[in-house]
Each structure stands twice: as C-alpha cells, then as structure tokens.
Amino acid sequence: MAIFIVSGIINPSPSWALSGKKIEKGDILLIYSDGSDEETLDTVYDMTELLTYQSFKISYGSVSESMDHLDQFSYIICYDLTTYPKDFTKKLNQYEKNVTGLGKNTSPHILFVGSRFLKSYLEDTKRGDDYEGINSSTGKASYTFDGLTYQSGIVKDDYYLFLKKVGYRNGSLIADGREGYLCGSSGAITHIPVTNLKNPLVKAVFIKEAARWKWPFQGEPNIFAQYLVIDKVFPYENPEKLLEVVKLLADAKTPFVISVMPMYVNGDYPAMSRFCEVLRYAQANGGSVVINAPINQMPSFQTDTMLNYLEQALELYNKQGVYPLALEVPRNWLFHKDTIEIMSHFKTIVTSQEKDPYIEPSDMAGNEVYKDGHQWIGSSVALDDLGISYVSAYSTAVPISLEADTAEILKIADACRSSSIPLKSLWDMDHSWWTEKNMMVYNNHSLVLNDKKMDLTFVPNTYGKKHNYHRNMLQRFSRDLTTQNRILVTLVGITSILFVLFILLARYYNRRNYFFRDSNEENDRP
C-alpha cells in the first residue's frame, strides 16, 4: 500500500484521466485535447449545443477517454488537438482505413476543426505532401449562405493548412496571400481550418458545414425555419407599446412569438389583466406565447422549487386565457442534470443567448438532454445588425426588443420575410407540457388543457370601476401614507414656487422704486 501511494504522488494521473467518463455510442464523437483549459471546454459545449439543435446524439471526451471508442462512431470531430497520447494517431489512422464494426453501408468520417493536429496526422501517416502549410495567424474568411451574398470577416488562428486534393470545397480563406477553402474534403477527411467559434462567422460556417458533413444523402440538408421573437417581455410593461407592435406584425401577416417572463402572484390586478388581454389578442392574430424559465438565484439548484414556481406562473397565465406553448431557457441549461429535468416537462424548448451564472456543467460524457426528444429553437447567429438567421440547419429564434423603436422592429420583420430561410409560426408545430397538476397538448390546431379544449378567440376584458386589491391593514395604511405624502410633496412644491415668485417680484419693485427713481430725479434737476 505504501508503494502505491508513493507511486501515485510521483506520477499523478491528470484530471482528465480520472474523470471516469463513459463514452456511449451516438451519432457523433467530439474529441478534445487532454488537459484542455476552460476556454476549450466552453467551445466544446458550444459545438455540442449547436449539434444538439440538429437532433444529433453527441458523445464527447478527451483523447485519452475517447481513443478506445472510435469504432462505435461513423462520425468523429477532432477539435484543435494539441495534447494526446502517442498511439492516438495510429488508432485514428486504423479507424480511417477500416470500416469493420461501423455497421453495414457505413464509412468513417473525420472532421478536423483546426490545422495543427491535421498537419501532424498527415505527416505521421506519410501524407506530408497532401497539404500546403501557411505560416500566418491572420486570414480573411468569405462565405455565402444563400448562394447570392457573401459574408466576410477577419479570422485568427495559430496556423493554417489547406488540403491539396479536395473533392469538395466551400468558402474562401485568404492567408499570407494564398487562397484556400473554409471547408474542404478529401476521402474520409473533412477540414475546417478555423477554430474560434466565438467569431459569429466561424460559428455559422461550422453549423452549416457540420450539417452538410453529417447529411447522408445527395444535395443540401433539410431547411429549418426561423421565428420572430419579441423577447423578455415583463408583465406590467407598457401594454400600449406591446399592442402597437402586435398590431404592426399582425397587420403585415407576419407570424411572431412573445416570450413572457413568469409571474406568480396578483394575476387578477387590472394591470396584469390588461397585459394578458394584449397577449390574448396576439394569440388570436397570428402570434404565440412562450414562457421564460424562472430566473435562477439559487447557488444550490433546487429542482422542486423551480418546478413549483414554473407551475404557478403557468396557472396564472392560463387563468387569464394565455397559453404558453414552449419554455425559454438559458443556453447552458442543456448541460446540467437538474435543469435537464426541468426541460423534460416541455416538448418545445427555446434557448436564449444568455447563460445562467449559477449553473456549472454536470460531469457528463454527452448531451444527455437528447434523450428527451425536444423540438429545439436555438438563438440565431447574428452576422449583421438586424440579427436575422443565415443558417437553416436548425430552427432559430430572431429576437426583437420591445424597447426598440417601431421602425427598427419593422426593419427586422421585413428582413426576416425576405430572407431565404422561411419565417414560420409556432402554431404550425405540435407542442405539449406537463406539471404536477396540469397538462397542455396542442396538435392539429387544437389546444387542450387538462382534457378540455380551449377557445383561442379574442374576447376583450370588462373592467370594473374600482378593483378590490384585498389589502390588509398595514398595506392600506402604507397606501394612505403614500397618497398623503404625494399630496404633501405637491403642496410643498407649489408653496416653494410661489415663494420664489414673490421674492423675484419683491426684488423687481425694490429695484424700480429705489434705483431707477433716483436716476430720474437727477435727470430732472436744472
């Protein structure tokens, strides 16, 4: 035992070797470097998120965790590998040449994101003449997503190379005066030379090329729609501005979504009733509603508490005739087991660009959220000021802020309508959700809540002359005191204004009587 302990201290196993991840068979295996830093792991999560939206089952792990599982996958992504065991190159080369174990009518597909490991791999497999190296860290990328217009930008990486003989190439990357591709394929190898997915153009290129790489048929992959989302609308916000935007979109026959924040109490207050009246009008005129997950402020996430608040919010809206069809969540909720449990109650999930600061990824070896079979609407990758979607590999949400002026909102809506990517309504999809007490199912243009079909026809509210707020004695006292304070402040303000006016008037008469009179008397003297 003593020898074992001493040996462990002298040759400590790296943390990535001790994680004990179990790599499960899936659609794609995503491999990253041994001992990767947080920035690399964030990119791995970003890639997994984007591939999850495309309904792929993803397994991911370091090289050491993954190298014995290559034959379980027909598609493998090697992301910018720098640190790996010596025999990994040999095993990957065997995988590339040998299709045994991959299944009938399948072949290996390896996507190299980045150039450093591809250079080593080609040289170690005696294919050093198959590439052209570029000693430059800066390049200009250009790519078209619709075959008509090109998106361009500056990209930076440590090193670039281009495969010399490619059967497929797309996009353009110019570095050190030489032009190559943004994505190229040769045999089982597909190569994307840029790695920084924080760059929106690189991210959009990865989405489209990964979808095409995984597409098993001839031609282009399926085209998914985009959805216009009025995002993060809080109850008690200006209902007139919301109604104005709703009418503009409804009159233009533009489908749209309103993403509302949850509310837990005071659902019968006149302000809340007016807000929900606008939402009901939107539901009856081409708009739909999704609800945001309650804002998490728990350092230790409590699933039951979150579900309880979510149920309260849904019941409050349902009582007002508003029926959210889907749940909107921060994007990093895909990687935490407790938040995955929350999302499992909804068929349709919309993700925002935001991250929950209290959530850290659970120790997983893949996208466990895949098993719940969600319909995903991911946030769009903004390549221009309007933020419309340029990629059609998965359904995307184009956000609109209610604080934007009307002209800007119309400009975004017009751009979405004229885009090559179709603009659709949530009412064209099936949706469902359930809580402990309630269940909603929407299909065939029929919405059923707790086995009762709901009528989505708009009926205006009837408001009473005076609403009973059911205040207790302390609340009534507080309101009376507030009213009296307002009256007092108003009287003090009026008194102060009169006081200043009297002072100014007194100064005027004093100057006229004592200064100007003396001057006139002197002028009258002979």
Tab-separated table of C-alpha atoms in Angstrom, residues 112-123 127-137 157-166 169 173 175 178-184 186 189-195:
chain	number	residue	atom	x	y	z
A	112	PHE	CA	-10.750	18.174	-38.299
A	113	VAL	CA	-11.506	21.607	-36.829
A	114	GLY	CA	-8.180	23.422	-36.828
A	115	SER	CA	-4.929	22.662	-38.640
A	116	ARG	CA	-2.251	21.771	-36.092
A	117	PHE	CA	-3.315	18.199	-35.412
A	118	LEU	CA	-4.199	17.567	-39.069
A	119	LYS	CA	-0.624	18.537	-40.010
A	120	SER	CA	0.821	16.037	-37.502
A	121	TYR	CA	-1.677	13.369	-38.532
A	122	LEU	CA	-0.850	13.646	-42.240
A	123	GLU	CA	2.892	13.597	-41.583
A	127	ARG	CA	0.979	12.046	-46.357
A	128	GLY	CA	3.109	15.130	-45.827
A	129	ASP	CA	2.788	16.093	-49.493
A	130	ASP	CA	-1.004	16.190	-49.327
A	131	TYR	CA	-1.214	19.623	-47.727
A	132	GLU	CA	0.074	23.159	-48.094
A	133	GLY	CA	1.067	24.923	-44.882
A	134	ILE	CA	0.521	28.637	-44.336
A	135	ASN	CA	2.770	30.409	-41.834
A	136	SER	CA	0.288	33.102	-40.913
A	137	SER	CA	-2.025	33.616	-37.981
A	157	ASP	CA	-5.590	31.061	-35.622
A	158	ASP	CA	-2.118	29.794	-34.746
A	159	TYR	CA	-1.572	28.021	-38.039
A	160	TYR	CA	-3.352	27.256	-41.310
A	161	LEU	CA	-3.070	24.486	-43.870
A	162	PHE	CA	-5.063	23.502	-46.926
A	163	LEU	CA	-5.516	20.030	-48.364
A	164	LYS	CA	-4.209	19.972	-51.937
A	165	LYS	CA	-6.629	17.494	-53.492
A	166	VAL	CA	-10.181	18.035	-52.330
A	169	ARG	CA	-14.684	22.790	-51.062
A	173	LEU	CA	-9.856	31.770	-46.675
A	175	ALA	CA	-3.880	33.925	-45.592
A	178	ARG	CA	-2.731	32.402	-50.697
A	179	GLU	CA	-6.364	31.425	-51.055
A	180	GLY	CA	-7.844	28.198	-49.786
A	181	TYR	CA	-11.178	26.906	-48.543
A	182	LEU	CA	-13.194	27.386	-45.378
A	183	CYS	CA	-14.273	23.766	-45.606
A	184	GLY	CA	-12.727	21.061	-47.769
A	186	SER	CA	-10.674	14.560	-49.263
A	189	ILE	CA	-11.216	13.651	-44.056
A	190	THR	CA	-13.113	16.933	-43.875
A	191	HIS	CA	-11.250	20.028	-42.747
A	192	ILE	CA	-12.351	23.394	-41.329
A	193	PRO	CA	-9.146	25.414	-40.754
A	194	VAL	CA	-10.672	27.997	-38.356
A	195	THR	CA	-11.384	27.182	-34.701
